[in-house]
Coordinates of N, CA and C in Angstrom, one line a residue:
X1 N -27.4 48.0 -40.0 CA -27.6 46.9 -39.1 C -29.0 46.2 -39.4
X2 N -29.0 44.9 -39.2 CA -30.2 44.2 -39.4 C -31.0 44.0 -38.1
X3 N -32.3 44.2 -38.1 CA -33.1 43.9 -36.9 C -33.1 42.4 -36.6
X4 N -33.4 42.1 -35.4 CA -33.3 40.7 -35.0 C -34.3 39.8 -35.7
X5 N -35.4 40.4 -36.2 CA -36.4 39.6 -36.8 C -35.9 38.9 -38.1
X6 N -34.8 39.3 -38.6 CA -34.2 38.6 -39.8 C -33.6 37.2 -39.4
X7 N -33.3 37.1 -38.1 CA -32.7 35.8 -37.6 C -31.5 35.4 -38.4
X8 N -30.7 36.3 -38.9 CA -29.5 36.0 -39.6 C -28.4 35.5 -38.7
X9 N -27.8 34.4 -39.1 CA -26.6 34.0 -38.3 C -25.5 33.7 -39.3
X10 N -24.3 33.7 -38.8 CA -23.2 33.5 -39.7 C -22.4 32.3 -39.2
X11 N -21.9 31.5 -40.1 CA -20.9 30.4 -39.7 C -19.7 30.7 -40.5
X12 N -18.6 30.9 -39.8 CA -17.3 31.2 -40.5 C -16.3 30.1 -40.3
X13 N -15.8 29.6 -41.4 CA -14.7 28.6 -41.3 C -13.4 29.3 -41.1
X14 N -12.5 28.7 -40.3 CA -11.2 29.3 -40.0 C -10.1 28.4 -40.5
X15 N -9.1 29.0 -41.2 CA -8.0 28.3 -41.7 C -7.0 28.2 -40.5
X16 N -6.3 27.1 -40.5 CA -5.3 26.8 -39.4 C -4.3 27.9 -39.3
X17 N -3.8 28.4 -40.4 CA -2.8 29.4 -40.4 C -3.3 30.8 -40.1
X18 N -4.7 31.0 -40.3 CA -5.3 32.3 -40.0 C -5.1 33.3 -41.1
X19 N -6.1 34.2 -41.2 CA -6.0 35.4 -42.1 C -6.2 36.6 -41.2
X20 N -6.3 37.8 -41.8 CA -6.5 39.0 -41.0 C -7.7 38.9 -40.1
X21 N -7.6 39.6 -39.0 CA -8.6 39.7 -38.0 C -8.8 38.3 -37.4
X22 N -10.0 37.7 -37.5 CA -10.4 36.5 -36.8 C -9.9 35.3 -37.5
X23 N -9.3 35.3 -38.7 CA -8.8 34.2 -39.4 C -9.8 33.4 -40.2
X24 N -11.0 34.0 -40.4 CA -12.0 33.3 -41.2 C -11.9 33.7 -42.7
X25 N -11.8 32.8 -43.6 CA -11.8 33.1 -45.0 C -13.0 32.6 -45.8
X26 N -13.9 31.9 -45.1 CA -15.1 31.4 -45.7 C -16.2 31.7 -44.8
X27 N -17.3 32.3 -45.2 CA -18.4 32.7 -44.4 C -19.7 32.2 -45.0
X28 N -20.5 31.4 -44.2 CA -21.8 31.0 -44.6 C -22.8 31.8 -43.8
X29 N -23.7 32.4 -44.5 CA -24.8 33.2 -43.9 C -26.1 32.4 -44.0
X30 N -26.7 32.1 -42.9 CA -27.9 31.4 -42.8 C -29.1 32.3 -42.7
X31 N -30.0 32.3 -43.6 CA -31.1 33.3 -43.7 C -32.4 32.6 -43.7
X32 N -33.5 33.4 -43.6 CA -34.8 32.9 -43.9 C -35.0 32.8 -45.4
X33 N -36.1 32.2 -45.8 CA -36.5 32.1 -47.2 C -37.1 33.4 -47.7
X34 N -37.3 33.4 -49.0 CA -38.1 34.5 -49.5 C -37.3 35.9 -49.6
X35 N -38.0 37.0 -49.4 CA -37.5 38.3 -49.6 C -36.4 38.6 -48.6
X36 N -36.5 38.2 -47.3 CA -35.5 38.4 -46.3 C -34.2 37.9 -46.8
X37 N -34.2 36.6 -47.2 CA -32.9 36.0 -47.6 C -32.4 36.7 -48.9
X38 N -33.2 37.1 -49.8 CA -32.8 37.7 -51.0 C -32.0 39.0 -50.7
X39 N -32.6 39.8 -49.7 CA -31.9 41.1 -49.4 C -30.6 40.9 -48.8
X40 N -30.4 39.8 -47.9 CA -29.1 39.6 -47.3 C -28.1 39.1 -48.4
X41 N -28.5 38.2 -49.3 CA -27.6 37.8 -50.4 C -27.2 39.0 -51.2
X42 N -28.2 39.8 -51.5 CA -27.9 41.0 -52.4 C -26.8 41.9 -51.7
X43 N -27.0 42.1 -50.4 CA -26.1 43.0 -49.7 C -24.6 42.5 -49.7
X44 N -24.4 41.2 -49.6 CA -23.1 40.7 -49.6 C -22.6 40.2 -51.0
X45 N -23.3 40.7 -52.0 CA -22.8 40.4 -53.4 C -22.5 41.7 -54.1
X46 N -21.7 41.6 -55.2 CA -21.3 42.8 -55.9 C -22.6 43.3 -56.6
X47 N -22.9 44.6 -56.4 CA -24.0 45.2 -57.1 C -23.6 46.0 -58.3
X48 N -23.4 45.3 -59.4 CA -22.9 46.0 -60.6 C -23.8 47.0 -61.1
X49 N -25.2 46.8 -61.0 CA -26.1 47.8 -61.5 C -26.0 49.1 -60.7
X50 N -25.9 49.0 -59.4 CA -25.7 50.2 -58.6 C -24.4 50.9 -58.8
X51 N -23.3 50.1 -59.0 CA -22.0 50.6 -59.3 C -22.0 51.4 -60.6
X52 N -22.6 50.8 -61.6 CA -22.7 51.5 -63.0 C -23.5 52.7 -62.9
X53 N -24.6 52.6 -62.2 CA -25.5 53.8 -62.1 C -24.8 55.0 -61.5
X54 N -24.1 54.8 -60.3 CA -23.4 55.9 -59.7 C -22.2 56.3 -60.5
X55 N -21.5 55.4 -61.1 CA -20.3 55.8 -61.9 C -20.8 56.7 -63.1
X56 N -21.9 56.3 -63.7 CA -22.4 57.1 -64.8 C -22.7 58.5 -64.4
X57 N -22.9 58.8 -63.2 CA -23.3 60.1 -62.7 C -22.1 60.8 -61.9
X58 N -21.0 60.2 -62.0 CA -19.8 60.8 -61.4 C -19.9 60.7 -59.9
X59 N -20.6 59.7 -59.3 CA -20.7 59.6 -57.9 C -20.1 58.3 -57.4
X60 N -19.0 57.9 -57.9 CA -18.3 56.7 -57.5 C -18.1 56.6 -56.0
X61 N -17.9 57.8 -55.3 CA -17.5 57.8 -53.9 C -18.7 57.2 -53.1
X62 N -19.9 57.3 -53.6 CA -21.0 56.8 -52.8 C -21.0 55.2 -52.8
X63 N -20.4 54.6 -53.8 CA -20.3 53.2 -53.9 C -19.1 52.6 -53.1
X64 N -18.1 53.5 -52.9 CA -16.9 53.1 -52.3 C -17.0 52.3 -51.0
X65 N -17.9 52.7 -50.1 CA -17.9 51.9 -48.8 C -18.3 50.5 -48.9
X66 N -19.0 50.1 -50.0 CA -19.3 48.7 -50.2 C -18.7 48.0 -51.4
X67 N -17.8 48.7 -52.1 CA -17.2 48.2 -53.3 C -16.5 46.9 -53.2
X68 N -15.9 46.7 -52.1 CA -15.1 45.5 -51.9 C -15.6 44.5 -50.8
X69 N -16.8 44.8 -50.4 CA -17.4 43.9 -49.3 C -17.5 42.5 -49.8
X70 N -17.8 42.2 -51.0 CA -18.0 40.9 -51.5 C -16.7 40.1 -51.6
X71 N -15.5 40.9 -51.5 CA -14.2 40.3 -51.7 C -13.6 40.0 -50.3
X72 N -14.2 40.3 -49.2 CA -13.6 40.1 -47.9 C -13.5 38.6 -47.5
X73 N -14.3 37.8 -48.1 CA -14.3 36.4 -47.8 C -15.0 35.6 -49.0
X74 N -15.0 34.3 -48.9 CA -15.8 33.5 -49.8 C -17.2 33.3 -49.1
X75 N -18.2 33.9 -49.7 CA -19.5 33.9 -49.1 C -20.4 32.8 -49.6
X76 N -21.1 32.1 -48.7 CA -22.1 31.1 -49.1 C -23.3 31.4 -48.4
X77 N -24.5 31.1 -49.0 CA -25.8 31.4 -48.4 C -26.6 30.2 -48.3
X78 N -27.1 30.0 -47.0 CA -27.9 28.8 -46.7 C -29.3 29.2 -46.2
X79 N -30.3 28.8 -46.9 CA -31.7 29.1 -46.5 C -32.2 28.1 -45.4
X80 N -32.7 28.7 -44.3 CA -33.3 27.9 -43.3 C -34.7 27.5 -43.7
X81 N -35.0 26.2 -43.9 CA -36.3 25.8 -44.5 C -37.4 26.1 -43.4
X82 N -38.6 26.3 -43.9 CA -39.8 26.4 -43.0 C -40.4 25.1 -42.7
X83 N -39.6 24.3 -41.9 CA -40.1 23.0 -41.6 C -40.5 22.8 -40.1
X84 N -40.7 23.9 -39.5 CA -41.2 23.8 -38.1 C -40.1 24.0 -37.1
X85 N -38.8 23.7 -37.5 CA -37.7 23.9 -36.5 C -37.3 25.3 -36.4
X86 N -36.9 25.7 -35.2 CA -36.5 27.1 -34.9 C -35.5 27.1 -33.8
X87 N -34.6 28.1 -33.9 CA -33.6 28.2 -32.8 C -32.2 28.6 -33.2
X88 N -31.4 28.9 -32.3 CA -30.0 29.4 -32.6 C -29.1 28.3 -33.0
X89 N -29.5 27.0 -32.8 CA -28.6 25.9 -33.2 C -28.8 25.5 -34.6
X90 N -29.9 26.0 -35.2 CA -30.2 25.6 -36.6 C -29.1 25.9 -37.6
X91 N -28.4 27.1 -37.5 CA -27.4 27.4 -38.5 C -26.3 26.4 -38.5
X92 N -25.8 25.9 -37.4 CA -24.8 24.8 -37.4 C -25.3 23.5 -37.9
X93 N -26.6 23.2 -37.6 CA -27.1 22.0 -38.1 C -27.3 22.0 -39.6
X94 N -27.6 23.2 -40.2 CA -27.8 23.3 -41.6 C -26.5 23.4 -42.3
X95 N -25.4 23.9 -41.6 CA -24.2 24.2 -42.3 C -23.1 23.1 -42.0
X96 N -23.5 22.0 -41.5 CA -22.5 20.9 -41.2 C -21.7 20.5 -42.4
X97 N -22.3 20.5 -43.6 CA -21.5 20.2 -44.8 C -20.5 21.3 -45.1
X98 N -20.9 22.6 -44.9 CA -20.0 23.7 -45.1 C -18.8 23.7 -44.1
X99 N -19.1 23.4 -42.8 CA -18.0 23.3 -41.8 C -17.0 22.2 -42.1
X100 N -17.6 21.0 -42.5 CA -16.7 19.9 -43.0 C -15.6 19.6 -42.1
X101 N -15.8 19.6 -40.8 CA -14.8 19.2 -39.8 C -13.8 20.2 -39.4
X102 N -13.9 21.5 -40.0 CA -13.0 22.5 -39.7 C -13.4 23.2 -38.4
X103 N -12.4 24.0 -37.8 CA -12.8 25.0 -36.8 C -13.7 26.0 -37.4
X104 N -14.7 26.5 -36.5 CA -15.6 27.4 -37.1 C -16.1 28.4 -36.0
X105 N -16.4 29.6 -36.5 CA -17.0 30.6 -35.6 C -18.5 30.6 -35.8
X106 N -19.2 30.6 -34.7 CA -20.7 30.7 -34.8 C -21.1 32.1 -34.3
X107 N -21.7 32.9 -35.1 CA -22.0 34.3 -34.8 C -23.5 34.6 -35.1
X108 N -24.2 35.3 -34.2 CA -25.6 35.7 -34.5 C -25.6 37.2 -34.7
X109 N -26.6 37.7 -35.3 CA -26.6 39.1 -35.7 C -27.5 40.0 -34.8
X110 N -27.6 39.7 -33.5 CA -28.5 40.5 -32.7 C -27.8 41.2 -31.6
X111 N -26.5 41.5 -31.8 CA -25.8 42.4 -30.9 C -24.7 43.1 -31.6
X112 N -24.1 44.0 -30.9 CA -23.0 44.8 -31.5 C -21.9 45.1 -30.5
X113 N -20.7 44.9 -30.9 CA -19.5 45.3 -30.1 C -18.8 46.5 -30.8
X114 N -18.6 47.6 -30.1 CA -17.8 48.7 -30.6 C -16.6 48.9 -29.8
X115 N -15.5 49.1 -30.6 CA -14.2 49.4 -29.9 C -13.6 50.6 -30.5
X116 N -13.0 51.5 -29.7 CA -12.4 52.7 -30.1 C -10.9 52.5 -30.3
X117 N -10.3 51.4 -29.9 CA -8.9 51.2 -29.9 C -8.4 50.5 -31.2
X118 N -9.3 50.3 -32.1 CA -8.9 49.7 -33.4 C -8.7 48.1 -33.3
X119 N -9.0 47.6 -32.1 CA -8.9 46.1 -32.0 C -10.2 45.4 -32.5
X120 N -10.1 44.1 -32.5 CA -11.2 43.3 -32.9 C -11.4 42.1 -32.0
X121 N -12.6 42.0 -31.4 CA -12.9 41.0 -30.4 C -12.8 39.6 -30.9
X122 N -13.2 39.4 -32.2 CA -13.1 38.1 -32.7 C -11.7 37.6 -32.9
X123 N -10.9 38.6 -33.3 CA -9.4 38.2 -33.4 C -8.9 37.9 -32.0
X124 N -9.3 38.7 -31.0 CA -8.8 38.4 -29.7 C -9.3 37.1 -29.2
X125 N -10.5 36.7 -29.6 CA -11.0 35.4 -29.2 C -10.2 34.2 -29.7
X126 N -9.9 34.3 -31.0 CA -9.0 33.3 -31.6 C -7.6 33.2 -31.0
X127 N -7.1 34.4 -30.7 CA -5.7 34.4 -30.1 C -5.8 33.8 -28.7
X128 N -6.8 34.2 -28.0 CA -6.9 33.7 -26.6 C -7.1 32.2 -26.6
X129 N -7.9 31.6 -27.5 CA -8.1 30.2 -27.5 C -6.7 29.5 -27.9
X130 N -6.0 30.0 -28.8 CA -4.7 29.4 -29.1 C -3.8 29.5 -27.9
X131 N -3.7 30.6 -27.2 CA -2.8 30.7 -26.0 C -3.3 29.7 -24.9
X132 N -4.6 29.5 -24.8 CA -5.1 28.7 -23.7 C -4.9 27.2 -24.1
X133 N -4.9 26.9 -25.4 CA -4.8 25.5 -25.8 C -6.1 24.7 -25.7
X134 N -7.2 25.4 -25.7 CA -8.5 24.7 -25.5 C -9.1 24.5 -26.9
X135 N -10.0 23.5 -27.1 CA -10.6 23.2 -28.4 C -11.7 24.2 -28.7
X136 N -12.2 24.9 -27.7 CA -13.3 25.8 -27.9 C -13.1 27.1 -27.1
X137 N -13.8 28.2 -27.5 CA -13.8 29.4 -26.7 C -15.2 30.1 -27.0
X138 N -15.6 30.8 -25.9 CA -16.9 31.5 -26.1 C -16.7 32.9 -25.5
X139 N -17.2 33.9 -26.3 CA -17.1 35.3 -25.9 C -18.1 35.7 -24.8
X140 N -17.7 36.5 -23.9 CA -18.6 36.9 -22.8 C -18.6 38.4 -22.6
X141 N -19.8 39.0 -22.5 CA -19.9 40.4 -22.1 C -20.2 40.4 -20.6
X142 N -19.9 41.6 -20.0 CA -20.2 41.7 -18.5 C -21.3 42.7 -18.3
X143 N -22.3 42.3 -17.6 CA -23.5 43.1 -17.3 C -23.7 43.2 -15.8
X144 N -24.4 44.2 -15.3 CA -24.8 44.2 -13.9 C -25.6 43.0 -13.5
X145 N -25.5 42.5 -12.3 CA -26.2 41.3 -11.9 C -27.7 41.4 -12.0
X146 N -28.2 42.6 -11.8 CA -29.7 42.7 -11.8 C -30.3 42.5 -13.2
X147 N -29.4 42.5 -14.2 CA -29.9 42.3 -15.6 C -29.7 40.9 -16.0
X148 N -29.2 40.0 -15.1 CA -28.9 38.6 -15.5 C -30.1 37.9 -16.0
X149 N -31.3 38.2 -15.6 CA -32.5 37.5 -16.0 C -32.9 37.7 -17.4
X150 N -32.2 38.6 -18.1 CA -32.5 38.8 -19.5 C -31.6 38.0 -20.5
X151 N -30.6 37.3 -19.9 CA -29.6 36.7 -20.8 C -29.3 35.2 -20.4
X152 N -28.5 34.6 -21.3 CA -27.9 33.3 -20.9 C -26.6 33.6 -20.2
X153 N -26.5 33.1 -19.0 CA -25.4 33.4 -18.1 C -24.4 32.2 -18.1
X154 N -23.1 32.6 -18.3 CA -22.0 31.7 -18.2 C -21.7 31.5 -16.8
X155 N -22.1 30.4 -16.2 CA -22.0 30.2 -14.7 C -20.6 30.3 -14.3
X156 N -20.4 30.6 -13.0 CA -19.0 30.8 -12.4 C -18.1 29.7 -12.9
X157 N -17.1 30.0 -13.7 CA -16.3 29.1 -14.4 C -15.3 28.3 -13.6
X158 N -15.0 27.1 -14.1 CA -13.8 26.4 -13.6 C -12.6 27.0 -14.2
X159 N -11.4 26.6 -13.7 CA -10.2 27.1 -14.3 C -9.3 25.9 -14.6
X160 N -8.5 26.0 -15.6 CA -7.6 25.0 -16.0 C -6.4 25.0 -15.0
X161 N -5.5 24.0 -15.0 CA -4.3 24.1 -14.2 C -3.4 25.3 -14.5
X162 N -3.6 25.8 -15.8 CA -2.8 27.0 -16.1 C -3.5 28.3 -15.7
X163 N -4.7 28.2 -15.1 CA -5.4 29.3 -14.7 C -6.4 30.0 -15.6
X164 N -6.7 29.3 -16.8 CA -7.6 29.8 -17.7 C -9.1 29.5 -17.3
X165 N -10.0 30.5 -17.4 CA -11.4 30.2 -17.0 C -12.1 29.4 -18.1
X166 N -12.7 28.3 -17.8 CA -13.4 27.5 -18.8 C -14.9 27.3 -18.4
X167 N -15.7 27.1 -19.4 CA -17.1 27.1 -19.2 C -17.5 25.9 -18.4
X168 N -18.4 26.1 -17.4 CA -19.0 25.0 -16.6 C -20.4 24.7 -17.1
X169 N -21.2 25.7 -17.2 CA -22.6 25.5 -17.7 C -23.1 26.8 -18.1
X170 N -24.3 26.8 -18.8 CA -25.0 28.0 -19.2 C -26.4 28.0 -18.6
X171 N -26.7 29.1 -17.8 CA -28.0 29.2 -17.2 C -28.9 30.2 -18.1
X172 N -30.0 29.7 -18.6 CA -30.8 30.6 -19.4 C -31.7 31.5 -18.6
X173 N -31.5 32.8 -18.6 CA -32.3 33.8 -18.0 C -32.7 33.4 -16.6
X174 N -31.7 33.2 -15.7 CA -31.9 32.8 -14.3 C -32.6 33.9 -13.5
X175 N -33.5 33.5 -12.6 CA -34.1 34.4 -11.6 C -33.3 34.2 -10.3
X176 N -33.3 35.3 -9.5 CA -32.7 35.2 -8.2 C -31.2 35.3 -8.3
X177 N -30.6 35.8 -9.4 CA -29.1 35.9 -9.5 C -28.6 36.9 -8.5
X178 N -27.6 36.6 -7.7 CA -27.2 37.4 -6.6 C -25.8 38.0 -6.7
X179 N -25.1 37.7 -7.7 CA -23.8 38.2 -7.9 C -23.8 39.7 -8.5
X180 N -22.9 40.5 -8.1 CA -22.9 41.9 -8.6 C -22.8 42.1 -10.1
X181 N -22.1 41.2 -10.8 CA -21.9 41.2 -12.2 C -22.1 39.8 -12.8
X182 N -22.4 39.7 -14.1 CA -22.5 38.4 -14.7 C -21.9 38.4 -16.1
X183 N -21.3 37.2 -16.4 CA -20.8 37.0 -17.7 C -22.0 36.5 -18.5
X184 N -22.3 37.1 -19.7 CA -23.4 36.7 -20.5 C -22.9 36.2 -21.8
X185 N -23.7 35.3 -22.4 CA -23.4 34.7 -23.7 C -23.9 35.8 -24.7
X186 N -23.0 36.1 -25.7 CA -23.3 37.1 -26.7 C -23.3 36.4 -28.1
X187 N -23.5 35.1 -28.2 CA -23.6 34.4 -29.4 C -22.4 34.6 -30.3
X188 N -21.2 34.5 -29.7 CA -19.9 34.4 -30.5 C -19.1 33.3 -29.9
X189 N -18.9 32.2 -30.6 CA -18.2 31.1 -30.2 C -17.3 30.6 -31.2
X190 N -16.1 30.1 -30.8 CA -15.1 29.5 -31.7 C -15.0 28.0 -31.3
X191 N -15.4 27.1 -32.2 CA -15.4 25.7 -31.8 C -14.7 24.9 -32.9
X192 N -14.2 23.7 -32.4 CA -13.6 22.8 -33.4 C -14.7 22.0 -34.1
X193 N -14.4 21.4 -35.2 CA -15.4 20.7 -36.0 C -16.1 19.5 -35.3
X194 N -15.4 19.0 -34.2 CA -16.0 17.9 -33.5 C -17.2 18.3 -32.6
X195 N -17.5 19.6 -32.6 CA -18.6 20.1 -31.8 C -19.9 19.9 -32.6
X196 N -19.8 19.8 -33.9 CA -21.0 19.7 -34.8 C -22.0 18.6 -34.4
X197 N -21.5 17.3 -34.0 CA -22.4 16.3 -33.6 C -23.2 16.7 -32.4
X198 N -22.7 17.5 -31.5 CA -23.5 18.0 -30.3 C -24.7 18.8 -30.8
X199 N -24.6 19.5 -31.9 CA -25.7 20.3 -32.4 C -26.7 19.3 -33.1
X200 N -26.1 18.4 -33.9 CA -26.9 17.5 -34.7 C -27.9 16.6 -33.9
X201 N -27.5 16.3 -32.7 CA -28.3 15.4 -31.8 C -29.2 16.1 -30.8
X202 N -29.2 17.4 -31.0 CA -30.1 18.2 -30.1 C -31.6 17.9 -30.3
X203 N -32.3 18.0 -29.2 CA -33.8 17.9 -29.2 C -34.3 19.3 -28.9
X204 N -35.5 19.7 -29.3 CA -36.0 21.0 -29.0 C -36.2 21.1 -27.5
X205 N -36.0 22.3 -27.0 CA -36.2 22.6 -25.6 C -37.7 22.4 -25.2
X206 N -37.8 21.7 -24.0 CA -39.2 21.5 -23.5 C -39.9 22.8 -23.1
X207 N -39.1 23.8 -22.8 CA -39.6 25.0 -22.3 C -40.2 25.9 -23.4
X208 N -39.5 25.9 -24.6 CA -40.0 26.8 -25.7 C -40.0 26.2 -27.1
X209 N -39.6 24.9 -27.2 CA -39.5 24.3 -28.5 C -38.4 24.7 -29.4
X210 N -37.4 25.5 -28.9 CA -36.3 25.9 -29.7 C -35.2 24.9 -29.7
X211 N -34.4 24.9 -30.8 CA -33.1 24.2 -30.8 C -32.1 25.2 -30.4
X212 N -31.5 25.1 -29.2 CA -30.7 26.1 -28.6 C -29.2 25.8 -28.7
X213 N -28.5 26.8 -29.3 CA -27.1 26.6 -29.4 C -26.4 26.5 -28.1
X214 N -26.9 27.2 -27.1 CA -26.3 27.2 -25.8 C -26.4 25.8 -25.2
X215 N -27.4 25.0 -25.5 CA -27.5 23.6 -25.0 C -26.4 22.8 -25.6
X216 N -26.2 23.0 -26.9 CA -25.2 22.2 -27.6 C -23.8 22.6 -27.1
X217 N -23.5 23.9 -26.9 CA -22.2 24.3 -26.4 C -22.0 23.8 -25.0
X218 N -23.0 23.9 -24.2 CA -22.9 23.4 -22.8 C -22.6 21.9 -22.8
X219 N -23.2 21.1 -23.6 CA -22.9 19.7 -23.7 C -21.5 19.5 -24.2
X220 N -21.1 20.2 -25.2 CA -19.7 20.1 -25.7 C -18.7 20.4 -24.5
X221 N -19.1 21.5 -23.7 CA -18.2 21.9 -22.7 C -18.0 20.8 -21.6
X222 N -19.0 20.0 -21.4 CA -18.9 18.9 -20.5 C -17.8 17.9 -20.8
X223 N -17.5 17.8 -22.1 CA -16.5 16.8 -22.6 C -15.2 17.5 -23.1
X224 N -15.3 18.8 -23.3 CA -14.1 19.5 -23.8 C -14.0 20.9 -23.1
X225 N -12.8 21.4 -23.0 CA -12.6 22.7 -22.3 C -13.0 23.8 -23.3
X226 N -13.8 24.7 -22.9 CA -14.3 25.8 -23.7 C -13.9 27.1 -22.9
X227 N -12.9 27.8 -23.4 CA -12.4 29.0 -22.7 C -13.5 30.1 -22.7
X228 N -13.6 30.8 -21.5 CA -14.5 32.0 -21.4 C -13.6 33.2 -21.7
X229 N -14.0 34.0 -22.7 CA -13.1 35.1 -23.0 C -13.9 36.4 -22.9
X230 N -13.7 37.2 -21.9 CA -14.4 38.5 -21.8 C -14.0 39.5 -22.9
X231 N -15.0 40.1 -23.6 CA -14.7 41.0 -24.7 C -14.3 42.4 -24.2
X232 N -13.6 43.1 -25.0 CA -13.2 44.4 -24.7 C -14.1 45.5 -25.2
X233 N -14.9 45.1 -26.2 CA -15.8 46.1 -26.9 C -16.9 46.5 -26.1
X234 N -17.5 47.7 -26.4 CA -18.7 48.2 -25.8 C -19.9 47.4 -26.3
X235 N -20.6 46.7 -25.4 CA -21.6 45.8 -25.9 C -23.0 46.5 -26.0
X236 N -23.7 46.1 -27.1 CA -25.0 46.6 -27.3 C -26.0 45.5 -27.7
X237 N -27.0 45.3 -26.9 CA -28.0 44.3 -27.2 C -29.0 44.8 -28.2
X238 N -29.0 44.2 -29.4 CA -29.9 44.6 -30.4 C -31.2 43.7 -30.5
X239 N -31.4 42.9 -29.5 CA -32.6 42.0 -29.5 C -33.9 42.6 -29.2
X240 N -33.9 44.0 -29.0 CA -35.2 44.7 -28.7 C -35.1 46.0 -29.4
X241 N -36.2 46.7 -29.6 CA -36.2 47.9 -30.4 C -35.3 49.0 -29.8
X242 N -35.4 49.2 -28.5 CA -34.7 50.2 -27.8 C -33.2 50.0 -27.9
X243 N -32.7 48.7 -27.7 CA -31.3 48.4 -27.9 C -30.8 48.5 -29.3
X244 N -31.7 48.2 -30.3 CA -31.3 48.3 -31.7 C -31.1 49.7 -32.1
X245 N -32.0 50.6 -31.6 CA -31.8 52.0 -31.9 C -30.6 52.6 -31.2
X246 N -30.4 52.2 -30.0 CA -29.2 52.7 -29.3 C -27.9 52.3 -29.9
X247 N -27.9 51.0 -30.4 CA -26.7 50.5 -31.1 C -26.4 51.3 -32.4
X248 N -27.5 51.6 -33.2 CA -27.3 52.4 -34.4 C -26.8 53.8 -34.1
X249 N -27.3 54.4 -33.0 CA -26.8 55.7 -32.6 C -25.4 55.7 -32.2
X250 N -25.0 54.6 -31.4 CA -23.6 54.5 -31.0 C -22.7 54.3 -32.1
X251 N -23.1 53.5 -33.1 CA -22.3 53.2 -34.3 C -22.1 54.5 -35.1
X252 N -23.2 55.3 -35.2 CA -23.1 56.6 -35.9 C -22.2 57.5 -35.2
X253 N -22.2 57.6 -33.9 CA -21.3 58.5 -33.2 C -19.8 58.0 -33.4
X254 N -19.6 56.7 -33.3 CA -18.3 56.1 -33.5 C -17.7 56.4 -34.8
X255 N -18.5 56.5 -35.9 CA -18.0 56.8 -37.2 C -18.3 58.2 -37.7
X256 N -18.6 59.1 -36.7 CA -18.8 60.5 -37.0 C -19.9 60.7 -38.1
X257 N -21.0 59.9 -38.0 CA -22.0 60.1 -39.0 C -23.1 61.0 -38.4
X258 N -23.4 62.1 -39.0 CA -24.3 63.1 -38.5 C -25.4 63.4 -39.6
X259 N -26.5 63.9 -39.2 CA -27.5 64.3 -40.1 C -27.1 65.7 -40.7
X260 N -27.6 66.0 -41.9 CA -27.3 67.2 -42.5 C -28.6 68.0 -42.7

């Protein structure tokens, strides 16, 4: 798992007919410049030197877990320039040419969802959006209300005539939240290509100077229905050291990885 400081985000284009899992067949990974970006590119590329090294020593099994990673999609890599701009909206702004009007998934790398039932929350998100007939969908985890001040909260939703909950607004780290539970934004959204202009015209937040994806999605939701889809997976917040370590431990338990 990557620590949050890498600020890696993924933009995935979706084919209309879909492929396995979430239906994304092209993935753009937006990274920082320099060594951080090089490491991410290296991880998602075929490592022939490592493969040959292990094969020559009869240890092909050690390469097997990553042998086909680079074949799972068409990967593109976009460096975020050091031009003073910062924030979760930058990946979409930088990848507008890659998106090229298609539906796209916007994913950030600072949380983890684990499921024991073999399901996939991104696949569920795409299926739910199709069933609801909305142009957008946003994934939501549920947390106790007393933790709401740590997250972007998907405010009590409106419902469509068919009864589907759709996004009304997003409150960033609200104080004085009184409900027993809260739907929180976990940086997983499925949007149509016409959402890109909402990102392109963003101005930095007056509060912290960031270009915030939540602001663009909230603006898009004022003009288009965006389904709120609660996830089934066990949610882990990796945006702090304690949460990152807990997520790694949970993933190790889930995959029966133990120390020797």
